[in-house]
Coordinates of C-alpha atoms in Angstrom, one line a residue:
Chain A
M1 CA 87.9 129.5 112.2
G2 CA 86.2 129.1 108.8
D3 CA 82.9 127.5 108.3
R4 CA 84.2 124.6 106.3
I5 CA 85.6 122.6 109.2
K6 CA 83.7 120.1 111.4
I7 CA 84.8 118.2 114.5
L8 CA 83.0 114.9 115.2
T9 CA 83.5 112.4 117.9
G10 CA 82.8 108.8 118.7
N11 CA 82.2 107.5 122.2
A12 CA 85.8 106.7 123.2
H13 CA 86.7 110.2 124.6
R14 CA 83.9 112.8 124.3
E15 CA 85.5 115.0 127.0
L16 CA 88.6 115.5 124.9
A17 CA 86.6 116.2 121.8
S18 CA 84.7 118.9 123.6
E19 CA 87.8 120.6 124.8
I20 CA 89.3 120.5 121.4
S21 CA 86.3 122.0 119.8
D22 CA 86.1 124.7 122.5
D23 CA 89.7 125.5 121.8
L24 CA 88.8 126.0 118.2
N25 CA 85.7 128.0 119.0
L26 CA 83.6 125.5 117.2
A27 CA 80.5 123.5 118.3
L28 CA 81.0 119.8 118.2
G29 CA 79.3 118.3 115.2
K30 CA 76.1 116.4 115.6
A31 CA 76.6 112.7 115.3
H32 CA 74.9 109.8 117.0
V33 CA 77.2 106.8 117.6
G34 CA 75.8 103.9 119.5
K35 CA 74.9 100.2 119.3
F36 CA 72.0 98.3 117.9
S37 CA 70.5 95.8 120.3
N38 CA 72.3 93.0 118.4
G39 CA 75.7 94.5 119.2
E40 CA 76.3 96.1 115.8
T41 CA 77.7 99.6 115.8
S42 CA 75.3 102.3 114.6
V43 CA 76.2 105.7 113.2
M44 CA 74.0 108.6 112.2
I45 CA 75.5 112.0 111.1
S46 CA 72.7 114.5 111.8
E47 CA 74.0 117.6 109.9
S48 CA 75.4 118.3 106.5
I49 CA 79.1 117.9 106.1
R50 CA 79.2 118.3 102.4
D51 CA 82.6 119.5 101.2
M52 CA 83.7 119.9 104.8
D53 CA 87.2 119.3 106.2
V54 CA 86.1 116.8 108.9
Y55 CA 88.1 115.7 111.9
I56 CA 87.0 112.6 113.8
I57 CA 88.3 112.5 117.4
Q58 CA 88.6 108.9 118.5
P59 CA 91.4 107.2 120.4
T60 CA 91.3 103.5 119.7
C61 CA 92.0 102.6 123.3
N62 CA 90.7 100.3 126.1
P63 CA 88.4 99.3 127.6
N64 CA 86.8 98.5 124.2
V65 CA 89.5 98.8 121.5
N66 CA 87.6 96.9 118.9
D67 CA 84.4 98.8 119.4
N68 CA 86.2 102.2 119.4
L69 CA 88.1 101.2 116.2
M70 CA 84.8 100.1 114.6
E71 CA 83.1 103.4 115.5
L72 CA 85.9 105.3 113.8
L73 CA 85.8 103.2 110.7
I74 CA 82.0 103.4 110.3
M75 CA 81.9 107.1 111.0
A76 CA 84.5 107.6 108.2
D77 CA 82.4 105.5 105.9
A78 CA 79.3 107.6 106.6
I79 CA 81.2 110.8 106.3
R80 CA 82.8 109.9 103.0
R81 CA 79.4 108.9 101.5
A82 CA 78.1 112.2 102.7
S83 CA 80.5 114.0 100.3
A84 CA 83.0 115.4 102.9
H85 CA 86.0 117.0 101.3
R86 CA 88.6 115.5 103.5
I87 CA 88.5 113.2 106.5
T88 CA 91.2 113.3 109.2
A89 CA 91.2 110.7 112.0
V90 CA 92.6 112.2 115.2
I91 CA 93.7 109.2 117.2
P92 CA 95.5 110.4 120.3
C93 CA 96.2 106.8 121.5
F94 CA 96.7 104.4 118.6
G95 CA 95.5 100.9 119.7
Y96 CA 97.4 97.9 118.5
A97 CA 100.5 100.0 118.1
R98 CA 102.6 97.6 120.0
Q99 CA 101.6 94.7 117.7
D100 CA 104.0 96.2 115.1
K101 CA 106.3 93.3 114.2
K102 CA 106.4 89.5 113.8
D103 CA 107.9 88.8 117.2
K104 CA 107.2 85.1 116.8
S105 CA 106.5 82.7 114.0
R106 CA 103.1 83.0 112.4
A107 CA 102.3 86.2 114.4
P108 CA 100.0 88.9 112.8
I109 CA 101.1 92.5 112.5
T110 CA 97.9 93.9 113.7
G111 CA 99.2 97.5 113.8
K112 CA 99.6 97.2 110.0
L113 CA 96.2 95.5 109.6
V114 CA 94.6 98.4 111.5
A115 CA 96.4 100.9 109.2
N116 CA 95.0 99.1 106.2
L117 CA 91.5 99.2 107.7
I118 CA 91.8 102.9 108.4
E119 CA 92.7 103.6 104.7
T120 CA 90.0 101.2 103.5
A121 CA 87.4 103.1 105.4
G122 CA 88.2 106.2 103.5
I123 CA 90.3 108.2 105.9
D124 CA 92.6 110.7 104.2
R125 CA 95.0 111.5 106.9
V126 CA 95.8 110.7 110.6
I127 CA 96.8 112.8 113.5
T128 CA 98.2 110.7 116.4
M129 CA 100.4 111.2 119.4
D130 CA 103.6 109.5 120.6
L131 CA 103.3 106.4 118.4
H132 CA 104.9 103.4 120.1
A133 CA 107.3 103.2 117.1
S134 CA 107.8 105.9 114.5
Q135 CA 107.9 103.2 111.8
I136 CA 104.1 102.8 112.2
Q137 CA 103.8 105.9 110.0
G138 CA 105.3 103.8 107.2
F139 CA 102.4 101.3 107.6
F140 CA 100.1 104.0 106.1
N141 CA 99.9 105.2 102.5
I142 CA 98.4 108.5 103.7
P143 CA 99.9 111.3 105.7
V144 CA 100.4 110.6 109.4
D145 CA 101.3 113.4 111.8
N146 CA 102.8 112.0 115.0
L147 CA 102.6 114.7 117.7
Y148 CA 104.7 114.6 120.8
A149 CA 103.7 115.1 124.4
E150 CA 107.4 115.9 125.2
P151 CA 107.0 119.7 125.4
Q152 CA 104.1 119.3 127.9
I153 CA 106.0 116.8 129.9
I154 CA 109.1 119.0 130.1
K155 CA 107.0 122.0 131.1
Y156 CA 105.5 119.9 133.9
I157 CA 108.8 118.7 135.1
R158 CA 110.2 122.3 135.2
K159 CA 107.1 123.6 137.0
Y160 CA 106.4 120.8 139.5
I161 CA 109.4 118.6 140.2
P162 CA 112.3 120.3 142.0
G163 CA 115.8 119.0 142.8
E164 CA 118.6 117.3 141.0
K165 CA 117.1 114.9 138.4
V166 CA 118.1 111.9 136.4
I167 CA 115.9 110.9 133.4
V168 CA 115.4 107.1 133.3
S169 CA 114.3 105.0 130.4
P170 CA 112.7 101.8 131.7
D171 CA 113.9 99.8 128.7
A172 CA 116.2 99.8 125.7
G173 CA 113.5 100.9 123.3
G174 CA 112.7 104.2 125.0
V175 CA 116.3 105.5 125.4
K176 CA 115.9 107.9 122.5
R177 CA 112.9 109.5 124.2
A178 CA 114.6 109.7 127.6
K179 CA 117.8 111.2 126.1
S180 CA 115.8 113.9 124.2
I181 CA 114.2 115.0 127.5
S182 CA 117.4 114.8 129.5
D183 CA 119.2 116.9 126.9
K184 CA 116.5 119.6 127.2
L185 CA 116.6 119.6 131.0
D186 CA 120.4 119.4 131.2
A187 CA 119.9 116.3 133.4
D188 CA 121.7 113.0 133.7
L189 CA 120.5 109.9 131.8
A190 CA 120.1 106.4 133.1
I191 CA 118.8 103.2 131.6
I192 CA 117.1 100.1 133.0
H193 CA 117.1 97.1 130.8
K194 CA 116.1 93.5 131.5
E195 CA 116.4 90.0 130.4
R196 CA 112.9 88.6 129.9
K197 CA 112.8 85.0 130.9
K198 CA 109.2 84.2 130.0
A199 CA 106.6 86.2 127.9
N200 CA 105.1 88.1 130.8
E201 CA 107.7 87.5 133.6
V202 CA 110.1 90.4 134.1
S203 CA 113.3 89.6 136.0
G204 CA 116.9 90.5 136.2
M205 CA 116.7 94.2 135.9
I206 CA 120.0 96.1 135.4
L207 CA 120.5 99.8 136.0
V208 CA 123.1 101.7 133.9
G209 CA 123.8 105.1 135.3
D210 CA 123.8 106.8 138.7
V211 CA 120.6 107.7 140.6
K212 CA 122.1 108.1 144.1
D213 CA 120.6 111.1 146.0
K214 CA 118.7 112.2 142.9
V215 CA 115.1 112.4 141.9
A216 CA 114.5 109.7 139.3
L217 CA 112.1 110.5 136.5
I218 CA 111.0 107.5 134.5
V219 CA 109.7 108.5 131.0
D220 CA 107.8 106.1 128.8
D221 CA 105.1 106.2 126.1
M222 CA 102.7 103.8 127.7
A223 CA 101.7 102.7 131.2
D224 CA 99.7 99.5 130.8
T225 CA 99.7 96.8 133.5
C226 CA 102.5 98.8 135.2
G227 CA 104.4 95.8 136.2
T228 CA 107.6 97.0 134.6
L229 CA 107.1 100.5 135.9
V230 CA 106.7 99.4 139.6
S231 CA 109.7 97.1 139.4
A232 CA 111.8 99.9 137.9
C233 CA 110.7 102.2 140.7
E234 CA 111.7 99.7 143.4
M235 CA 115.1 99.2 141.8
L236 CA 115.7 103.0 141.6
I237 CA 114.8 103.4 145.2
S238 CA 117.1 100.6 146.2
K239 CA 119.9 102.2 144.2
G240 CA 119.6 105.4 146.1
A241 CA 117.1 107.6 144.3
T242 CA 115.4 110.0 146.8
K243 CA 112.1 110.0 144.9
V244 CA 110.7 108.4 141.8
Y245 CA 108.2 110.0 139.4
A246 CA 106.9 108.4 136.2
L247 CA 105.9 110.6 133.2
V248 CA 104.0 108.6 130.6
T249 CA 102.0 109.7 127.5
H250 CA 99.3 107.0 127.3
G251 CA 97.7 105.9 130.6
V252 CA 96.2 102.6 129.5
L253 CA 96.2 101.3 133.1
S254 CA 94.7 97.9 132.4
G255 CA 94.4 94.9 134.8
D256 CA 95.4 95.5 138.3
A257 CA 97.6 98.5 137.4
I258 CA 95.9 100.9 139.9
Q259 CA 96.5 98.5 142.8
K260 CA 100.1 98.1 141.9
L261 CA 100.6 101.8 141.7
N262 CA 99.0 102.5 145.1
E263 CA 101.2 99.9 146.7
S264 CA 104.4 101.0 145.1
S265 CA 107.0 103.6 146.1
L266 CA 106.2 105.8 143.2
T267 CA 105.6 109.4 144.2
E268 CA 103.6 110.4 141.1
L269 CA 102.4 108.9 137.8
V270 CA 101.9 111.8 135.4
I271 CA 99.9 110.9 132.3
T272 CA 98.3 112.8 129.5
N273 CA 94.6 112.6 128.7
T274 CA 95.0 110.8 125.4
I275 CA 92.8 108.1 127.1
P276 CA 90.0 108.9 129.5
H277 CA 90.9 107.8 133.0
A278 CA 88.9 109.9 135.5
E279 CA 87.6 106.7 137.2
K280 CA 91.0 105.3 137.7
A281 CA 92.5 108.6 138.8
A282 CA 89.8 108.7 141.5
K283 CA 91.2 105.5 142.9
C284 CA 94.9 106.5 142.8
P285 CA 95.9 109.9 144.2
K286 CA 99.3 109.5 142.7
I287 CA 97.9 110.0 139.2
K288 CA 98.3 113.5 137.7
T289 CA 97.1 114.6 134.3
I290 CA 98.6 116.7 131.6
N291 CA 96.0 118.1 129.2
I292 CA 97.0 117.6 125.6
A293 CA 93.8 119.0 124.1
H294 CA 95.5 122.3 123.1
T295 CA 98.3 120.4 121.3
L296 CA 95.7 118.5 119.3
S297 CA 93.5 121.5 118.6
E298 CA 96.5 123.5 117.4
A299 CA 97.5 120.6 115.1
I300 CA 94.0 120.5 113.7
R301 CA 94.0 124.3 113.1
R302 CA 97.3 124.1 111.3
T303 CA 96.3 121.1 109.3
H304 CA 93.1 122.9 108.2
H305 CA 95.1 126.0 107.2
G306 CA 97.9 124.0 105.6
E307 CA 100.5 125.3 108.1
S308 CA 103.5 123.6 109.4
I309 CA 103.0 121.1 112.3
S310 CA 106.6 120.3 113.1
S311 CA 107.2 123.9 114.2
L312 CA 104.9 123.1 117.1
F313 CA 107.7 121.1 118.6
S314 CA 110.8 123.1 117.6
D315 CA 111.3 125.6 120.5
T316 CA 111.1 123.8 123.8
K317 CA 114.3 125.1 125.3
Chain B
M1 CA 93.8 65.9 94.7
S2 CA 95.0 69.2 95.9
N3 CA 98.6 69.4 97.2
N4 CA 97.5 72.0 99.8
R5 CA 96.3 70.4 103.0
L6 CA 93.0 71.5 104.5
V7 CA 93.2 73.2 107.9
I8 CA 90.4 74.6 110.0
L9 CA 90.8 77.3 112.6
H10 CA 88.3 79.3 114.6
G11 CA 87.9 82.3 116.9
N12 CA 85.8 82.6 120.0
A13 CA 82.4 83.1 118.4
H14 CA 81.5 79.5 117.8
P15 CA 84.1 76.8 118.6
K16 CA 81.4 74.1 118.8
L17 CA 80.4 74.5 115.1
S18 CA 84.1 74.3 114.0
K19 CA 84.5 71.0 115.9
E20 CA 81.4 69.6 114.2
I21 CA 82.5 70.7 110.8
A22 CA 86.0 69.2 111.4
S23 CA 84.3 66.0 112.5
C24 CA 82.2 65.9 109.3
L25 CA 85.5 66.2 107.3
N26 CA 87.2 63.5 109.4
T27 CA 89.8 65.9 110.7
E28 CA 90.4 68.0 113.8
V29 CA 90.4 71.8 114.4
G30 CA 93.9 73.3 114.1
N31 CA 95.8 74.8 117.1
A32 CA 95.4 78.5 117.6
L33 CA 94.9 80.7 120.6
V34 CA 92.7 83.7 120.2
S35 CA 92.3 85.9 123.3
K36 CA 92.6 89.5 124.5
F37 CA 95.4 91.3 126.1
A38 CA 94.7 93.1 129.4
N39 CA 94.2 96.3 127.4
S40 CA 91.4 94.7 125.4
E41 CA 93.4 94.4 122.2
T42 CA 92.8 91.1 120.3
Q43 CA 95.7 88.7 120.4
V44 CA 96.2 85.7 118.1
I45 CA 98.8 83.0 118.3
I46 CA 98.8 80.3 115.6
N47 CA 100.6 77.2 117.1
E48 CA 101.0 75.0 114.1
S49 CA 102.4 75.5 110.6
V50 CA 99.9 76.8 108.1
R51 CA 102.5 77.1 105.3
D52 CA 101.0 76.4 101.9
V53 CA 97.7 75.1 103.5
D54 CA 94.2 75.7 102.3
L55 CA 92.9 77.4 105.4
Y56 CA 89.3 77.8 106.6
I57 CA 88.6 80.1 109.5
V58 CA 85.2 79.5 111.0
Q59 CA 83.8 82.6 112.7
P60 CA 80.3 84.1 112.6
T61 CA 80.4 87.8 113.3
C62 CA 77.4 87.7 115.6
N63 CA 76.2 89.1 118.9
P64 CA 77.1 89.6 121.7
S65 CA 80.5 90.9 120.6
V66 CA 80.2 91.6 116.8
N67 CA 83.2 94.0 116.7
D68 CA 85.4 91.7 118.7
Y69 CA 84.5 88.6 116.6
L70 CA 85.1 90.6 113.4
M71 CA 88.5 91.7 114.7
E72 CA 89.4 88.2 115.7
L73 CA 88.7 87.0 112.2
L74 CA 90.8 89.8 110.6
V75 CA 93.7 89.4 112.9
M76 CA 93.7 85.6 112.4
V77 CA 93.7 86.2 108.7
D78 CA 96.6 88.6 109.0
G79 CA 98.6 86.1 111.0
A80 CA 97.9 83.3 108.6
K81 CA 98.7 85.4 105.6
R82 CA 102.1 86.3 107.0
A83 CA 102.7 82.6 107.8
S84 CA 102.4 81.8 104.1
A85 CA 99.0 80.1 104.0
H86 CA 98.2 79.2 100.4
R87 CA 94.6 80.4 100.5
I88 CA 92.4 81.7 103.2
T89 CA 88.7 81.2 103.3
A90 CA 86.5 82.9 105.9
V91 CA 83.5 80.7 106.8
V92 CA 81.1 83.3 108.2
P93 CA 77.8 81.5 108.8
F94 CA 76.2 84.7 110.1
F95 CA 77.4 87.9 108.5
G96 CA 77.1 90.7 111.0
Y97 CA 76.2 94.1 109.7
A98 CA 74.4 92.5 106.7
R99 CA 71.3 94.6 107.3
Q100 CA 73.4 97.8 107.1
S101 CA 73.6 97.3 103.4
K102 CA 72.1 100.4 102.0
K103 CA 72.0 104.2 102.6
D104 CA 68.5 104.2 104.1
K105 CA 68.9 107.8 105.4
S106 CA 71.0 110.7 104.3
R107 CA 74.6 110.6 105.5
A108 CA 74.2 106.9 106.6
P109 CA 77.2 104.6 106.3
I110 CA 77.0 101.3 104.3
T111 CA 78.7 99.4 107.0
C112 CA 78.3 96.0 105.3
K113 CA 80.4 97.3 102.4
L114 CA 83.0 98.6 104.8
V115 CA 83.2 95.2 106.5
A116 CA 83.6 93.5 103.1
N117 CA 86.4 95.9 102.3
M118 CA 88.0 95.2 105.7
M119 CA 87.9 91.5 105.1
E120 CA 89.7 91.9 101.7
A121 CA 92.2 94.3 103.3
A122 CA 93.0 91.7 105.8
G123 CA 93.9 89.2 103.1
I124 CA 90.8 86.9 102.8
D125 CA 90.7 85.1 99.5
R126 CA 87.1 83.9 99.6
V127 CA 84.1 83.9 101.8
I128 CA 81.6 81.1 102.6
T129 CA 78.5 82.5 104.3
M130 CA 74.9 81.4 104.8
D131 CA 71.6 83.0 103.8
L132 CA 72.9 86.6 103.3
H133 CA 70.3 89.1 104.2
S134 CA 70.4 90.3 100.6
S135 CA 72.1 88.6 97.8
Q136 CA 73.5 91.9 96.5
I137 CA 76.1 91.8 99.3
Q138 CA 78.1 89.3 97.2
G139 CA 78.7 92.3 94.9
F140 CA 80.3 94.2 97.7
F141 CA 83.3 91.8 97.5
N142 CA 86.0 91.6 94.8
I143 CA 86.6 88.0 95.9
P144 CA 84.4 84.9 95.5
V145 CA 81.5 84.6 98.0
E146 CA 79.6 81.4 98.4
N147 CA 76.2 82.1 99.8
V148 CA 74.9 78.8 101.1
Y149 CA 71.2 78.4 101.5
T150 CA 69.3 76.7 104.4
E151 CA 66.4 76.1 102.1
P152 CA 67.1 72.4 101.6
L153 CA 67.4 71.9 105.3
F154 CA 64.1 73.6 105.9
V155 CA 62.3 71.7 103.1
K156 CA 63.6 68.5 104.6
Y157 CA 62.5 69.5 108.1
I158 CA 59.0 70.4 106.9
K159 CA 58.6 67.1 105.0
K160 CA 59.6 65.2 108.1
K161 CA 57.1 67.2 110.1
K162 CA 54.5 66.5 107.5
K163 CA 54.9 62.7 108.0
T164 CA 55.1 62.8 111.8
E165 CA 52.9 65.7 113.0
F166 CA 51.1 67.5 110.3
L167 CA 49.7 64.2 108.9
N168 CA 46.8 65.2 106.6
Q169 CA 46.7 68.8 107.8
E170 CA 47.1 71.4 105.1
F171 CA 49.9 74.0 105.6
V172 CA 50.8 77.3 104.1
I173 CA 54.2 78.9 103.8
V174 CA 54.2 82.5 105.1
S175 CA 56.6 85.4 104.5
P176 CA 56.5 87.9 107.4
G177 CA 57.6 90.8 105.2
V178 CA 57.6 91.9 101.6
G179 CA 61.4 91.5 101.6
G180 CA 61.4 87.7 102.2
V181 CA 58.7 86.7 99.7
K182 CA 61.2 85.2 97.3
R183 CA 62.6 83.0 100.0
A184 CA 59.2 81.8 101.1
K185 CA 58.0 81.2 97.6
A186 CA 61.0 79.0 96.8
I187 CA 60.1 76.8 99.7
S188 CA 56.4 76.7 99.0
D189 CA 57.2 75.7 95.4
K190 CA 59.4 72.9 96.5
L191 CA 56.7 71.6 98.9
E192 CA 53.8 72.3 96.4
S193 CA 52.0 74.3 99.1
E194 CA 50.3 77.6 99.2
L195 CA 51.9 80.9 99.9
A196 CA 50.8 83.8 102.1
I197 CA 52.3 87.2 102.9
I198 CA 52.1 89.4 105.9
H199 CA 53.0 93.0 105.6
R200 CA 52.5 96.1 107.7
A201 CA 49.8 98.5 106.7
N202 CA 51.5 101.8 105.9
K203 CA 50.2 105.0 107.4
E204 CA 48.5 106.3 104.2
M205 CA 46.6 103.1 103.8
S206 CA 45.4 103.1 107.4
L207 CA 44.5 106.7 107.2
S208 CA 42.4 106.2 104.1
L209 CA 40.6 103.2 105.5
S210 CA 39.6 105.0 108.7
S211 CA 37.5 108.1 109.3
S212 CA 39.6 109.1 112.3
F213 CA 43.3 110.1 112.3
S214 CA 44.3 107.5 114.8
F215 CA 45.6 104.1 113.6
D216 CA 47.3 101.1 115.1
I217 CA 51.0 101.3 114.2
E218 CA 51.2 97.6 114.7
E219 CA 48.4 96.7 112.3
T220 CA 49.3 93.8 110.0
V221 CA 47.7 92.8 106.7
L222 CA 47.5 89.2 105.5
V223 CA 47.5 88.4 101.8
G224 CA 46.4 84.8 101.2
D225 CA 44.3 82.3 103.1
V226 CA 45.3 80.4 106.3
T227 CA 41.9 79.3 107.5
G228 CA 42.1 75.9 109.1
K229 CA 45.7 75.4 108.1
I230 CA 49.1 75.2 109.7
A231 CA 51.1 78.4 109.0
I232 CA 54.8 78.1 108.6
I233 CA 56.7 81.4 108.7
I234 CA 60.0 81.5 106.8
D235 CA 62.5 84.2 107.6
D236 CA 66.3 84.8 107.6
I237 CA 66.8 86.5 110.9
A238 CA 65.1 86.3 114.3
D239 CA 66.3 89.4 116.2
T240 CA 64.0 91.2 118.6
C241 CA 61.2 88.8 117.4
K242 CA 58.5 91.4 117.7
T243 CA 57.6 91.0 114.1
L244 CA 57.5 87.2 114.6
K245 CA 55.1 87.6 117.5
L246 CA 52.8 90.0 115.6
A247 CA 52.8 87.8 112.6
S248 CA 51.9 84.7 114.6
K249 CA 49.1 86.6 116.4
A250 CA 47.7 87.8 113.1
L251 CA 47.8 84.3 111.6
I252 CA 46.0 82.8 114.5
K253 CA 43.4 85.5 114.3
K254 CA 42.9 84.8 110.6
G255 CA 42.2 81.2 111.3
A256 CA 45.5 79.3 111.3
I257 CA 45.3 76.4 113.7
K258 CA 49.1 76.4 114.5
V259 CA 52.0 78.6 113.7
Y260 CA 55.6 77.4 113.2
A261 CA 58.6 79.6 112.3
L262 CA 61.7 78.5 110.5
V263 CA 64.4 81.1 110.7
T264 CA 68.1 80.7 109.6
H265 CA 69.8 83.1 112.1
G266 CA 68.8 83.2 115.7
V267 CA 70.2 86.6 116.8
F268 CA 67.7 87.0 119.8
S269 CA 68.8 90.4 121.1
N270 CA 67.2 92.1 124.1
N271 CA 64.3 90.1 125.5
A272 CA 63.5 88.2 122.3
I273 CA 63.3 84.9 124.2
D274 CA 60.6 86.3 126.5
I275 CA 58.7 87.5 123.4
I276 CA 58.8 84.1 121.8
N277 CA 57.7 82.4 125.0
D278 CA 54.7 84.8 125.2
S279 CA 53.8 84.4 121.5
S280 CA 51.4 82.1 119.7
I281 CA 54.2 80.3 118.0
T282 CA 54.2 76.5 118.5
E283 CA 57.8 76.0 117.5
L284 CA 60.6 78.2 116.4
V285 CA 63.3 76.4 114.4
I286 CA 66.6 78.0 113.8
T287 CA 70.0 76.8 112.6
D288 CA 73.2 76.9 114.7
S289 CA 74.8 79.6 112.5
I290 CA 74.9 81.5 115.8
P291 CA 75.4 79.6 119.1
N292 CA 72.1 79.3 120.9
E293 CA 72.4 76.3 123.2
H294 CA 72.0 78.6 126.2
N295 CA 68.6 79.9 124.9
K296 CA 67.2 76.4 124.5
E297 CA 66.9 76.1 128.3
K298 CA 64.9 79.3 128.5
C299 CA 62.6 78.5 125.6
P300 CA 61.2 75.0 125.1
K301 CA 59.8 76.1 121.7
L302 CA 63.2 76.5 120.3
K303 CA 64.6 73.8 118.0
I304 CA 68.1 74.0 116.5
I305 CA 69.1 72.4 113.1
S306 CA 72.8 71.8 112.5
I307 CA 74.4 73.4 109.5
A308 CA 77.8 71.6 110.1
S309 CA 77.2 69.1 107.3
V310 CA 76.2 71.7 104.7
L311 CA 79.1 73.9 105.6
S312 CA 81.6 71.0 105.7
E313 CA 80.4 69.8 102.3
T314 CA 80.8 73.3 100.9
M315 CA 84.3 73.4 102.2
R316 CA 85.1 70.0 100.9
R317 CA 84.0 71.0 97.4
C318 CA 85.8 74.3 97.6
H319 CA 89.0 72.5 98.6
H320 CA 88.7 70.1 95.7
G321 CA 87.6 72.7 93.2
E322 CA 84.2 71.1 92.7
S323 CA 80.8 72.7 92.1
V324 CA 79.1 74.2 95.1
T325 CA 75.8 74.9 93.4
S326 CA 74.8 71.3 93.2
I327 CA 74.6 71.0 97.0
S328 CA 71.2 72.7 96.9
K329 CA 69.7 70.0 94.7

């Protein structure tokens, strides 16, 4: 790599940033990011980044979404004022992505607000992964590269999950993702959809498609409280699935998700490392991790050299 | 009379202040739920119509969760904007990140400017704040910023003290740093009292005054006379309170009979309360720009002045398009 590129990281996911910079044969840039005693975020960039192509690695994820977002914004401000040539925010998991529409009267669209804040801070482009909805790219006035974990997930399925399979989308919104994977694996497709009685109460699940005597693979972009996931799993088992796996890009795993998973019939939950989760994985043997560091480092390398990114995802047959 | 109804909402930083302000304005706080999803994202639900209203969101961006409180404010503004509020005013009695207002080192951010940009990006039409750390911060915004001063409250407090406790005793207004001299002088002028300044000796000065190379990093220098007088320290922020303790110690050493401190914003990070309890300060007076009721129990020296009436009067005048400047007279 040339000497005009610099990788910096906040505190959200230092491990991923190290893997990415190792992939690129670069040392991680020197930056201190912490907090003053009064709770304000403090940022100090300790080496020159003048005229550099700077990449800030920072998922805006739990457990401190607002702190992680603020670190990213303040780092971008410091880097811009230090005369960097270009600033790219690498946000493997984009917090607030599900707050992307006015679902009730007087609701904010916080995903759009966050996009505005990112541009306001001086970020020139964004690299993210498996955005909850592709439309979020349209919230930005700057280029957004939405990478996909799909090739890695397909590779994992082929390598580790034997038997006749059916790809299951746990809701109507994710059918496109599930169909794309089922096409590439020459597997059947099934859909679970639900009528939602109250805001957080899931009931009345309906299965469309046949899972009898098959291995059911639930694919989704996010595993948060995992209530839906566990309910879907129980339904699939009751409908005759021999085993149920879940393959999810972002392992948010908030609340009592770990407990639910441990008590469920799910065989495995496969997530990528867009969000650090070593502590949670230690409490749940079912959790397996796909490493997406190389996908991100390759995207960064291509961005830096002005090469195509979409060709990263064009040959997964 | 404006056709746009006045509505007050608040986040989680300081609900008590909002209720007091609403009470001063003979109204109630509006209905909004501000919380967090399980994944720590901020969630805002506004439960009453804000269409075409003149909306005031009361939210200091203070410790212990500066970033969360800032985000609550921004998300509330976004929700209100999309719900067709006529005008949105952020009432931010304590402006977090205000001290990060200049590039003091190479490659430093100017986070206060970033925060100003974020507030405008969210859709805020104007800001009401109190005793900004530096007045230049108003220039960070492209929207109107009303910087309300606590000076009249402090002057009133000292005059009352003069009648009840100081009696015939002479007092002197003290600035604990070179940065705050202007503020202290304004108060000493109003009270027709003397002014003194405490500043830290810089290394060069200490070096030249001493034959050895060692010097006390905490050495303070007093300019002015406090002998036999009550010293009243005026400052805008009490954070770690180490400076306050050093200043009071120096003042007592130089002959002050008592030391009071009047500070606008009681941040009190780390073990500040212990430091105050151990110090020579007789009384530390702060406003309630930041909630501090919990600290009163730990520190009997702590007195809290309410700013609800000043803020509510400012809001009333903003709402009616009246002058705000004349509040200070």
